[in-house]
PDB file of N, CA and C in Angstrom:
ATOM      1  N   UNK A   1     -14.437 -13.772 -19.491  1.00 42.00           N
ATOM      2  CA  UNK A   1     -14.138 -12.707 -18.565  1.00 42.00           C
ATOM      3  C   UNK A   1     -12.778 -12.163 -18.876  1.00 42.00           C
ATOM      4  N   UNK A   2     -12.611 -10.892 -18.795  1.00 49.00           N
ATOM      5  CA  UNK A   2     -11.346 -10.246 -19.124  1.00 49.00           C
ATOM      6  C   UNK A   2     -10.467 -10.115 -17.897  1.00 49.00           C
ATOM      7  N   UNK A   3      -9.184 -10.419 -18.081  1.00 57.00           N
ATOM      8  CA  UNK A   3      -8.211 -10.309 -16.985  1.00 57.00           C
ATOM      9  C   UNK A   3      -7.660  -8.896 -16.894  1.00 57.00           C
ATOM     10  N   UNK A   4      -8.020  -8.040 -17.816  1.00 73.00           N
ATOM     11  CA  UNK A   4      -7.427  -6.702 -17.901  1.00 73.00           C
ATOM     12  C   UNK A   4      -7.469  -5.928 -16.588  1.00 73.00           C
ATOM     13  N   UNK A   5      -8.601  -5.843 -15.889  1.00 80.00           N
ATOM     14  CA  UNK A   5      -8.590  -5.101 -14.624  1.00 80.00           C
ATOM     15  C   UNK A   5      -7.636  -5.704 -13.590  1.00 80.00           C
ATOM     16  N   UNK A   6      -7.506  -7.024 -13.583  1.00 83.00           N
ATOM     17  CA  UNK A   6      -6.597  -7.654 -12.630  1.00 83.00           C
ATOM     18  C   UNK A   6      -5.141  -7.441 -13.029  1.00 83.00           C
ATOM     19  N   UNK A   7      -4.868  -7.407 -14.327  1.00 87.00           N
ATOM     20  CA  UNK A   7      -3.511  -7.109 -14.794  1.00 87.00           C
ATOM     21  C   UNK A   7      -3.142  -5.697 -14.365  1.00 87.00           C
ATOM     22  N   UNK A   8      -4.046  -4.772 -14.594  1.00 91.00           N
ATOM     23  CA  UNK A   8      -3.803  -3.375 -14.210  1.00 91.00           C
ATOM     24  C   UNK A   8      -3.648  -3.262 -12.688  1.00 91.00           C
ATOM     25  N   UNK A   9      -4.440  -4.005 -11.945  1.00 91.00           N
ATOM     26  CA  UNK A   9      -4.349  -3.977 -10.488  1.00 91.00           C
ATOM     27  C   UNK A   9      -2.978  -4.474 -10.027  1.00 91.00           C
ATOM     28  N   UNK A  10      -2.493  -5.529 -10.657  1.00 93.00           N
ATOM     29  CA  UNK A  10      -1.162  -6.043 -10.312  1.00 93.00           C
ATOM     30  C   UNK A  10      -0.086  -4.998 -10.627  1.00 93.00           C
ATOM     31  N   UNK A  11      -0.205  -4.351 -11.769  1.00 95.00           N
ATOM     32  CA  UNK A  11       0.756  -3.311 -12.145  1.00 95.00           C
ATOM     33  C   UNK A  11       0.728  -2.148 -11.151  1.00 95.00           C
ATOM     34  N   UNK A  12      -0.465  -1.758 -10.732  1.00 95.00           N
ATOM     35  CA  UNK A  12      -0.592  -0.658  -9.775  1.00 95.00           C
ATOM     36  C   UNK A  12      -0.015  -1.030  -8.408  1.00 95.00           C
ATOM     37  N   UNK A  13      -0.228  -2.264  -7.982  1.00 96.00           N
ATOM     38  CA  UNK A  13       0.339  -2.716  -6.707  1.00 96.00           C
ATOM     39  C   UNK A  13       1.867  -2.712  -6.789  1.00 96.00           C
ATOM     40  N   UNK A  14       2.428  -3.164  -7.916  1.00 96.00           N
ATOM     41  CA  UNK A  14       3.877  -3.151  -8.102  1.00 96.00           C
ATOM     42  C   UNK A  14       4.403  -1.719  -8.063  1.00 96.00           C
ATOM     43  N   UNK A  15       3.688  -0.804  -8.712  1.00 96.00           N
ATOM     44  CA  UNK A  15       4.105   0.597  -8.716  1.00 96.00           C
ATOM     45  C   UNK A  15       4.061   1.192  -7.311  1.00 96.00           C
ATOM     46  N   UNK A  16       3.059   0.805  -6.525  1.00 96.00           N
ATOM     47  CA  UNK A  16       2.961   1.297  -5.153  1.00 96.00           C
ATOM     48  C   UNK A  16       4.133   0.802  -4.316  1.00 96.00           C
ATOM     49  N   UNK A  17       4.461  -0.481  -4.423  1.00 96.00           N
ATOM     50  CA  UNK A  17       5.596  -1.026  -3.670  1.00 96.00           C
ATOM     51  C   UNK A  17       6.875  -0.290  -4.079  1.00 96.00           C
ATOM     52  N   UNK A  18       7.047  -0.083  -5.372  1.00 96.00           N
ATOM     53  CA  UNK A  18       8.238   0.629  -5.857  1.00 96.00           C
ATOM     54  C   UNK A  18       8.269   2.063  -5.323  1.00 96.00           C
ATOM     55  N   UNK A  19       7.124   2.728  -5.326  1.00 96.00           N
ATOM     56  CA  UNK A  19       7.055   4.103  -4.825  1.00 96.00           C
ATOM     57  C   UNK A  19       7.343   4.165  -3.323  1.00 96.00           C
ATOM     58  N   UNK A  20       6.857   3.183  -2.575  1.00 95.00           N
ATOM     59  CA  UNK A  20       7.131   3.144  -1.135  1.00 95.00           C
ATOM     60  C   UNK A  20       8.617   2.925  -0.862  1.00 95.00           C
ATOM     61  N   UNK A  21       9.293   2.214  -1.751  1.00 95.00           N
ATOM     62  CA  UNK A  21      10.726   1.984  -1.600  1.00 95.00           C
ATOM     63  C   UNK A  21      11.547   3.196  -2.024  1.00 95.00           C
ATOM     64  N   UNK A  22      10.943   4.094  -2.790  1.00 94.00           N
ATOM     65  CA  UNK A  22      11.647   5.269  -3.290  1.00 94.00           C
ATOM     66  C   UNK A  22      11.537   6.437  -2.337  1.00 94.00           C
ATOM     67  N   UNK A  23      12.012   7.557  -2.790  1.00 83.00           N
ATOM     68  CA  UNK A  23      12.001   8.769  -1.960  1.00 83.00           C
ATOM     69  C   UNK A  23      11.320   9.904  -2.713  1.00 83.00           C
ATOM     70  N   UNK A  24      10.272   9.560  -3.454  1.00 90.00           N
ATOM     71  CA  UNK A  24       9.594  10.531  -4.308  1.00 90.00           C
ATOM     72  C   UNK A  24       8.110  10.584  -3.944  1.00 90.00           C
ATOM     73  N   UNK A  25       7.733  11.626  -3.237  1.00 93.00           N
ATOM     74  CA  UNK A  25       6.349  11.740  -2.766  1.00 93.00           C
ATOM     75  C   UNK A  25       5.370  11.863  -3.927  1.00 93.00           C
ATOM     76  N   UNK A  26       5.785  12.508  -5.023  1.00 96.00           N
ATOM     77  CA  UNK A  26       4.897  12.619  -6.183  1.00 96.00           C
ATOM     78  C   UNK A  26       4.591  11.244  -6.775  1.00 96.00           C
ATOM     79  N   UNK A  27       5.620  10.401  -6.892  1.00 95.00           N
ATOM     80  CA  UNK A  27       5.410   9.042  -7.408  1.00 95.00           C
ATOM     81  C   UNK A  27       4.494   8.256  -6.477  1.00 95.00           C
ATOM     82  N   UNK A  28       4.662   8.459  -5.175  1.00 95.00           N
ATOM     83  CA  UNK A  28       3.812   7.762  -4.205  1.00 95.00           C
ATOM     84  C   UNK A  28       2.360   8.207  -4.345  1.00 95.00           C
ATOM     85  N   UNK A  29       2.137   9.504  -4.417  1.00 97.00           N
ATOM     86  CA  UNK A  29       0.770  10.012  -4.564  1.00 97.00           C
ATOM     87  C   UNK A  29       0.137   9.535  -5.867  1.00 97.00           C
ATOM     88  N   UNK A  30       0.906   9.524  -6.945  1.00 97.00           N
ATOM     89  CA  UNK A  30       0.378   9.062  -8.234  1.00 97.00           C
ATOM     90  C   UNK A  30       0.034   7.579  -8.185  1.00 97.00           C
ATOM     91  N   UNK A  31       0.889   6.787  -7.548  1.00 96.00           N
ATOM     92  CA  UNK A  31       0.616   5.342  -7.492  1.00 96.00           C
ATOM     93  C   UNK A  31      -0.602   5.055  -6.622  1.00 96.00           C
ATOM     94  N   UNK A  32      -0.782   5.814  -5.563  1.00 96.00           N
ATOM     95  CA  UNK A  32      -1.961   5.629  -4.706  1.00 96.00           C
ATOM     96  C   UNK A  32      -3.234   5.976  -5.471  1.00 96.00           C
ATOM     97  N   UNK A  33      -3.200   7.073  -6.199  1.00 97.00           N
ATOM     98  CA  UNK A  33      -4.377   7.493  -6.964  1.00 97.00           C
ATOM     99  C   UNK A  33      -4.696   6.486  -8.075  1.00 97.00           C
ATOM    100  N   UNK A  34      -3.672   6.009  -8.766  1.00 96.00           N
ATOM    101  CA  UNK A  34      -3.885   5.007  -9.823  1.00 96.00           C
ATOM    102  C   UNK A  34      -4.454   3.723  -9.229  1.00 96.00           C
ATOM    103  N   UNK A  35      -3.946   3.320  -8.076  1.00 95.00           N
ATOM    104  CA  UNK A  35      -4.441   2.112  -7.415  1.00 95.00           C
ATOM    105  C   UNK A  35      -5.905   2.282  -7.012  1.00 95.00           C
ATOM    106  N   UNK A  36      -6.247   3.452  -6.499  1.00 95.00           N
ATOM    107  CA  UNK A  36      -7.635   3.708  -6.102  1.00 95.00           C
ATOM    108  C   UNK A  36      -8.589   3.542  -7.287  1.00 95.00           C
ATOM    109  N   UNK A  37      -8.230   4.135  -8.415  1.00 94.00           N
ATOM    110  CA  UNK A  37      -9.083   4.027  -9.607  1.00 94.00           C
ATOM    111  C   UNK A  37      -9.162   2.586 -10.114  1.00 94.00           C
ATOM    112  N   UNK A  38      -8.051   1.896 -10.064  1.00 92.00           N
ATOM    113  CA  UNK A  38      -8.008   0.524 -10.554  1.00 92.00           C
ATOM    114  C   UNK A  38      -8.802  -0.416  -9.655  1.00 92.00           C
ATOM    115  N   UNK A  39      -8.748  -0.198  -8.354  1.00 90.00           N
ATOM    116  CA  UNK A  39      -9.536  -1.020  -7.428  1.00 90.00           C
ATOM    117  C   UNK A  39     -11.019  -0.831  -7.710  1.00 90.00           C
ATOM    118  N   UNK A  40     -11.420   0.409  -7.943  1.00 88.00           N
ATOM    119  CA  UNK A  40     -12.825   0.666  -8.269  1.00 88.00           C
ATOM    120  C   UNK A  40     -13.239  -0.087  -9.532  1.00 88.00           C
ATOM    121  N   UNK A  41     -12.387  -0.097 -10.541  1.00 84.00           N
ATOM    122  CA  UNK A  41     -12.699  -0.793 -11.793  1.00 84.00           C
ATOM    123  C   UNK A  41     -12.714  -2.305 -11.596  1.00 84.00           C
ATOM    124  N   UNK A  42     -11.812  -2.816 -10.765  1.00 80.00           N
ATOM    125  CA  UNK A  42     -11.699  -4.273 -10.563  1.00 80.00           C
ATOM    126  C   UNK A  42     -12.829  -4.837  -9.713  1.00 80.00           C
ATOM    127  N   UNK A  43     -13.488  -3.998  -8.949  1.00 80.00           N
ATOM    128  CA  UNK A  43     -14.578  -4.497  -8.091  1.00 80.00           C
ATOM    129  C   UNK A  43     -15.683  -5.157  -8.891  1.00 80.00           C
ATOM    130  N   UNK A  44     -15.878  -4.714 -10.103  1.00 74.00           N
ATOM    131  CA  UNK A  44     -16.942  -5.255 -10.935  1.00 74.00           C
ATOM    132  C   UNK A  44     -16.577  -6.548 -11.638  1.00 74.00           C
ATOM    133  N   UNK A  45     -15.310  -6.957 -11.518  1.00 70.00           N
ATOM    134  CA  UNK A  45     -14.868  -8.178 -12.189  1.00 70.00           C
ATOM    135  C   UNK A  45     -15.341  -9.382 -11.384  1.00 70.00           C
ATOM    136  N   UNK A  46     -16.049 -10.257 -12.038  1.00 69.00           N
ATOM    137  CA  UNK A  46     -16.534 -11.451 -11.357  1.00 69.00           C
ATOM    138  C   UNK A  46     -16.107 -12.705 -12.095  1.00 69.00           C
ATOM    139  N   UNK A  47     -16.308 -13.834 -11.494  1.00 66.00           N
ATOM    140  CA  UNK A  47     -16.037 -15.097 -12.140  1.00 66.00           C
ATOM    141  C   UNK A  47     -14.582 -15.532 -12.148  1.00 66.00           C
ATOM    142  N   UNK A  48     -13.711 -14.803 -11.478  1.00 63.00           N
ATOM    143  CA  UNK A  48     -12.289 -15.161 -11.518  1.00 63.00           C
ATOM    144  C   UNK A  48     -11.988 -16.404 -10.700  1.00 63.00           C
ATOM    145  N   UNK A  49     -12.870 -16.781  -9.805  1.00 63.00           N
ATOM    146  CA  UNK A  49     -12.633 -17.964  -8.964  1.00 63.00           C
ATOM    147  C   UNK A  49     -12.494 -19.237  -9.794  1.00 63.00           C
ATOM    148  N   UNK A  50     -13.140 -19.268 -10.963  1.00 69.00           N
ATOM    149  CA  UNK A  50     -13.152 -20.476 -11.782  1.00 69.00           C
ATOM    150  C   UNK A  50     -11.998 -20.537 -12.775  1.00 69.00           C
ATOM    151  N   UNK A  51     -11.183 -19.497 -12.864  1.00 74.00           N
ATOM    152  CA  UNK A  51     -10.098 -19.463 -13.841  1.00 74.00           C
ATOM    153  C   UNK A  51      -8.756 -19.497 -13.118  1.00 74.00           C
ATOM    154  N   UNK A  52      -8.008 -20.609 -13.275  1.00 76.00           N
ATOM    155  CA  UNK A  52      -6.767 -20.793 -12.513  1.00 76.00           C
ATOM    156  C   UNK A  52      -5.742 -19.677 -12.707  1.00 76.00           C
ATOM    157  N   UNK A  53      -5.561 -19.178 -13.942  1.00 79.00           N
ATOM    158  CA  UNK A  53      -4.562 -18.135 -14.156  1.00 79.00           C
ATOM    159  C   UNK A  53      -4.969 -16.829 -13.472  1.00 79.00           C
ATOM    160  N   UNK A  54      -6.252 -16.550 -13.430  1.00 80.00           N
ATOM    161  CA  UNK A  54      -6.713 -15.337 -12.746  1.00 80.00           C
ATOM    162  C   UNK A  54      -6.624 -15.500 -11.235  1.00 80.00           C
ATOM    163  N   UNK A  55      -6.866 -16.712 -10.776  1.00 80.00           N
ATOM    164  CA  UNK A  55      -6.729 -16.998  -9.349  1.00 80.00           C
ATOM    165  C   UNK A  55      -5.271 -16.797  -8.928  1.00 80.00           C
ATOM    166  N   UNK A  56      -4.334 -17.273  -9.774  1.00 85.00           N
ATOM    167  CA  UNK A  56      -2.902 -17.097  -9.496  1.00 85.00           C
ATOM    168  C   UNK A  56      -2.532 -15.613  -9.470  1.00 85.00           C
ATOM    169  N   UNK A  57      -3.104 -14.864 -10.391  1.00 86.00           N
ATOM    170  CA  UNK A  57      -2.837 -13.426 -10.423  1.00 86.00           C
ATOM    171  C   UNK A  57      -3.370 -12.757  -9.159  1.00 86.00           C
ATOM    172  N   UNK A  58      -4.539 -13.191  -8.712  1.00 85.00           N
ATOM    173  CA  UNK A  58      -5.114 -12.637  -7.482  1.00 85.00           C
ATOM    174  C   UNK A  58      -4.206 -12.920  -6.279  1.00 85.00           C
ATOM    175  N   UNK A  59      -3.596 -14.086  -6.252  1.00 90.00           N
ATOM    176  CA  UNK A  59      -2.662 -14.419  -5.168  1.00 90.00           C
ATOM    177  C   UNK A  59      -1.443 -13.504  -5.243  1.00 90.00           C
ATOM    178  N   UNK A  60      -0.921 -13.257  -6.456  1.00 93.00           N
ATOM    179  CA  UNK A  60       0.222 -12.336  -6.610  1.00 93.00           C
ATOM    180  C   UNK A  60      -0.161 -10.922  -6.157  1.00 93.00           C
ATOM    181  N   UNK A  61      -1.364 -10.497  -6.506  1.00 92.00           N
ATOM    182  CA  UNK A  61      -1.826  -9.163  -6.100  1.00 92.00           C
ATOM    183  C   UNK A  61      -1.915  -9.082  -4.582  1.00 92.00           C
ATOM    184  N   UNK A  62      -2.416 -10.147  -3.957  1.00 94.00           N
ATOM    185  CA  UNK A  62      -2.502 -10.169  -2.497  1.00 94.00           C
ATOM    186  C   UNK A  62      -1.108 -10.085  -1.880  1.00 94.00           C
ATOM    187  N   UNK A  63      -0.140 -10.782  -2.453  1.00 96.00           N
ATOM    188  CA  UNK A  63       1.233 -10.729  -1.943  1.00 96.00           C
ATOM    189  C   UNK A  63       1.817  -9.323  -2.076  1.00 96.00           C
ATOM    190  N   UNK A  64       1.533  -8.669  -3.192  1.00 96.00           N
ATOM    191  CA  UNK A  64       2.008  -7.300  -3.389  1.00 96.00           C
ATOM    192  C   UNK A  64       1.346  -6.350  -2.397  1.00 96.00           C
ATOM    193  N   UNK A  65       0.064  -6.555  -2.138  1.00 96.00           N
ATOM    194  CA  UNK A  65      -0.633  -5.716  -1.160  1.00 96.00           C
ATOM    195  C   UNK A  65      -0.031  -5.894   0.226  1.00 96.00           C
ATOM    196  N   UNK A  66       0.317  -7.138   0.576  1.00 97.00           N
ATOM    197  CA  UNK A  66       0.952  -7.383   1.867  1.00 97.00           C
ATOM    198  C   UNK A  66       2.338  -6.745   1.933  1.00 97.00           C
ATOM    199  N   UNK A  67       3.070  -6.780   0.818  1.00 97.00           N
ATOM    200  CA  UNK A  67       4.388  -6.144   0.770  1.00 97.00           C
ATOM    201  C   UNK A  67       4.251  -4.632   0.969  1.00 97.00           C
ATOM    202  N   UNK A  68       3.243  -4.037   0.342  1.00 96.00           N
ATOM    203  CA  UNK A  68       3.009  -2.607   0.513  1.00 96.00           C
ATOM    204  C   UNK A  68       2.630  -2.293   1.957  1.00 96.00           C
ATOM    205  N   UNK A  69       1.786  -3.134   2.545  1.00 96.00           N
ATOM    206  CA  UNK A  69       1.356  -2.922   3.926  1.00 96.00           C
ATOM    207  C   UNK A  69       2.551  -2.984   4.887  1.00 96.00           C
ATOM    208  N   UNK A  70       3.454  -3.936   4.657  1.00 97.00           N
ATOM    209  CA  UNK A  70       4.639  -4.036   5.513  1.00 97.00           C
ATOM    210  C   UNK A  70       5.497  -2.783   5.400  1.00 97.00           C
ATOM    211  N   UNK A  71       5.621  -2.252   4.206  1.00 95.00           N
ATOM    212  CA  UNK A  71       6.411  -1.043   4.012  1.00 95.00           C
ATOM    213  C   UNK A  71       5.761   0.159   4.705  1.00 95.00           C
ATOM    214  N   UNK A  72       4.444   0.255   4.581  1.00 95.00           N
ATOM    215  CA  UNK A  72       3.733   1.350   5.243  1.00 95.00           C
ATOM    216  C   UNK A  72       3.911   1.242   6.757  1.00 95.00           C
ATOM    217  N   UNK A  73       3.779   0.041   7.302  1.00 95.00           N
ATOM    218  CA  UNK A  73       3.975  -0.148   8.743  1.00 95.00           C
ATOM    219  C   UNK A  73       5.393   0.238   9.161  1.00 95.00           C
ATOM    220  N   UNK A  74       6.379  -0.159   8.366  1.00 95.00           N
ATOM    221  CA  UNK A  74       7.773   0.183   8.660  1.00 95.00           C
ATOM    222  C   UNK A  74       7.973   1.692   8.643  1.00 95.00           C
ATOM    223  N   UNK A  75       7.470   2.343   7.593  1.00 93.00           N
ATOM    224  CA  UNK A  75       7.641   3.794   7.472  1.00 93.00           C
ATOM    225  C   UNK A  75       6.895   4.541   8.575  1.00 93.00           C
ATOM    226  N   UNK A  76       5.733   4.037   8.965  1.00 91.00           N
ATOM    227  CA  UNK A  76       4.978   4.645  10.062  1.00 91.00           C
ATOM    228  C   UNK A  76       5.757   4.530  11.361  1.00 91.00           C
ATOM    229  N   UNK A  77       6.333   3.363  11.616  1.00 92.00           N
ATOM    230  CA  UNK A  77       7.123   3.163  12.824  1.00 92.00           C
ATOM    231  C   UNK A  77       8.368   4.045  12.816  1.00 92.00           C
ATOM    232  N   UNK A  78       9.015   4.146  11.674  1.00 92.00           N
ATOM    233  CA  UNK A  78      10.200   4.999  11.549  1.00 92.00           C
ATOM    234  C   UNK A  78       9.848   6.463  11.829  1.00 92.00           C
ATOM    235  N   UNK A  79       8.731   6.911  11.309  1.00 89.00           N
ATOM    236  CA  UNK A  79       8.282   8.288  11.540  1.00 89.00           C
ATOM    237  C   UNK A  79       7.974   8.507  13.018  1.00 89.00           C
ATOM    238  N   UNK A  80       7.299   7.538  13.643  1.00 89.00           N
ATOM    239  CA  UNK A  80       7.007   7.643  15.072  1.00 89.00           C
ATOM    240  C   UNK A  80       8.292   7.744  15.879  1.00 89.00           C
ATOM    241  N   UNK A  81       9.280   6.929  15.550  1.00 91.00           N
ATOM    242  CA  UNK A  81      10.553   6.962  16.261  1.00 91.00           C
ATOM    243  C   UNK A  81      11.242   8.317  16.103  1.00 91.00           C
ATOM    244  N   UNK A  82      11.195   8.858  14.912  1.00 91.00           N
ATOM    245  CA  UNK A  82      11.810  10.170  14.664  1.00 91.00           C
ATOM    246  C   UNK A  82      11.106  11.267  15.464  1.00 91.00           C
ATOM    247  N   UNK A  83       9.774  11.198  15.510  1.00 89.00           N
ATOM    248  CA  UNK A  83       9.023  12.186  16.279  1.00 89.00           C
ATOM    249  C   UNK A  83       9.333  12.074  17.774  1.00 89.00           C
ATOM    250  N   UNK A  84       9.465  10.851  18.265  1.00 90.00           N
ATOM    251  CA  UNK A  84       9.818  10.657  19.674  1.00 90.00           C
ATOM    252  C   UNK A  84      11.212  11.204  19.968  1.00 90.00           C
ATOM    253  N   UNK A  85      12.140  10.998  19.052  1.00 91.00           N
ATOM    254  CA  UNK A  85      13.497  11.517  19.225  1.00 91.00           C
ATOM    255  C   UNK A  85      13.493  13.041  19.233  1.00 91.00           C
ATOM    256  N   UNK A  86      12.753  13.638  18.313  1.00 91.00           N
ATOM    257  CA  UNK A  86      12.662  15.103  18.275  1.00 91.00           C
ATOM    258  C   UNK A  86      12.017  15.641  19.548  1.00 91.00           C
ATOM    259  N   UNK A  87      10.974  14.964  20.012  1.00 89.00           N
ATOM    260  CA  UNK A  87      10.317  15.392  21.249  1.00 89.00           C
ATOM    261  C   UNK A  87      11.275  15.308  22.428  1.00 89.00           C
ATOM    262  N   UNK A  88      12.039  14.232  22.495  1.00 89.00           N
ATOM    263  CA  UNK A  88      13.000  14.062  23.586  1.00 89.00           C
ATOM    264  C   UNK A  88      14.081  15.137  23.530  1.00 89.00           C
ATOM    265  N   UNK A  89      14.545  15.464  22.342  1.00 90.00           N
ATOM    266  CA  UNK A  89      15.568  16.502  22.190  1.00 90.00           C
ATOM    267  C   UNK A  89      15.049  17.876  22.628  1.00 90.00           C
ATOM    268  N   UNK A  90      13.752  18.074  22.476  1.00 90.00           N
ATOM    269  CA  UNK A  90      13.143  19.343  22.883  1.00 90.00           C
ATOM    270  C   UNK A  90      12.699  19.314  24.340  1.00 90.00           C
ATOM    271  N   UNK A  91      12.879  18.171  24.988  1.00 88.00           N
ATOM    272  CA  UNK A  91      12.492  18.052  26.388  1.00 88.00           C
ATOM    273  C   UNK A  91      10.996  17.947  26.593  1.00 88.00           C
ATOM    274  N   UNK A  92      10.318  17.460  25.617  1.00 86.00           N
ATOM    275  CA  UNK A  92       8.865  17.327  25.689  1.00 86.00           C
ATOM    276  C   UNK A  92       8.462  15.863  25.570  1.00 86.00           C
ATOM    277  N   UNK A  93       7.338  15.512  26.167  1.00 80.00           N
ATOM    278  CA  UNK A  93       6.866  14.133  26.003  1.00 80.00           C
ATOM    279  C   UNK A  93       6.392  13.906  24.564  1.00 80.00           C
ATOM    280  N   UNK A  94       6.559  12.697  24.117  1.00 74.00           N
ATOM    281  CA  UNK A  94       6.098  12.354  22.773  1.00 74.00           C
ATOM    282  C   UNK A  94       4.575  12.390  22.730  1.00 74.00           C
ATOM    283  N   UNK A  95       4.049  12.924  21.675  1.00 72.00           N
ATOM    284  CA  UNK A  95       2.600  13.001  21.497  1.00 72.00           C
ATOM    285  C   UNK A  95       2.213  12.023  20.403  1.00 72.00           C
ATOM    286  N   UNK A  96       1.283  11.137  20.724  1.00 66.00           N
ATOM    287  CA  UNK A  96       0.823  10.151  19.745  1.00 66.00           C
ATOM    288  C   UNK A  96      -0.579  10.537  19.282  1.00 66.00           C
ATOM    289  N   UNK A  97      -0.678  10.910  18.018  1.00 64.00           N
ATOM    290  CA  UNK A  97      -1.968  11.317  17.479  1.00 64.00           C
ATOM    291  C   UNK A  97      -2.691  10.171  16.807  1.00 64.00           C
ATOM    292  N   UNK A  98      -1.962   9.167  16.379  1.00 61.00           N
ATOM    293  CA  UNK A  98      -2.571   8.056  15.653  1.00 61.00           C
ATOM    294  C   UNK A  98      -2.225   6.762  16.362  1.00 61.00           C
ATOM    295  N   UNK A  99      -3.243   6.008  16.709  1.00 59.00           N
ATOM    296  CA  UNK A  99      -3.006   4.773  17.448  1.00 59.00           C
ATOM    297  C   UNK A  99      -3.025   3.543  16.548  1.00 59.00           C
ATOM    298  N   UNK A 100      -3.535   3.700  15.322  1.00 59.00           N
ATOM    299  CA  UNK A 100      -3.636   2.554  14.429  1.00 59.00           C
ATOM    300  C   UNK A 100      -4.862   1.696  14.712  1.00 59.00           C
ATOM    301  N   UNK A 101      -5.649   2.089  15.711  1.00 56.00           N
ATOM    302  CA  UNK A 101      -6.844   1.327  16.066  1.00 56.00           C
ATOM    303  C   UNK A 101      -8.072   2.055  15.540  1.00 56.00           C
ATOM    304  N   UNK A 102      -9.063   1.269  15.201  1.00 48.00           N
ATOM    305  CA  UNK A 102     -10.311   1.870  14.714  1.00 48.00           C
ATOM    306  C   UNK A 102     -11.395   1.668  15.714  1.00 48.00           C
TER     307      UNK A 102
END
């Protein structure tokens, strides 16, 4: 079994975390699109449960995904706070369009 899709997935997750830490929307959009394509390719990879090095890589990928998720949550909260501040400055109640619930 080839580790190539998982290597690429790890690289894409690292790029996403880096893009979330940066201030470049183009880099963020590119990393999201690359990650989407790579996830689609990696879905077909099977048999990694039996290979310790691939299992370790999967754990690293999961950690990177969690790091990205924490950054997204932080940025979402920061944006919400800014919108509430702007609403308060305008004398209007804050409007919440996204609840985060499905």
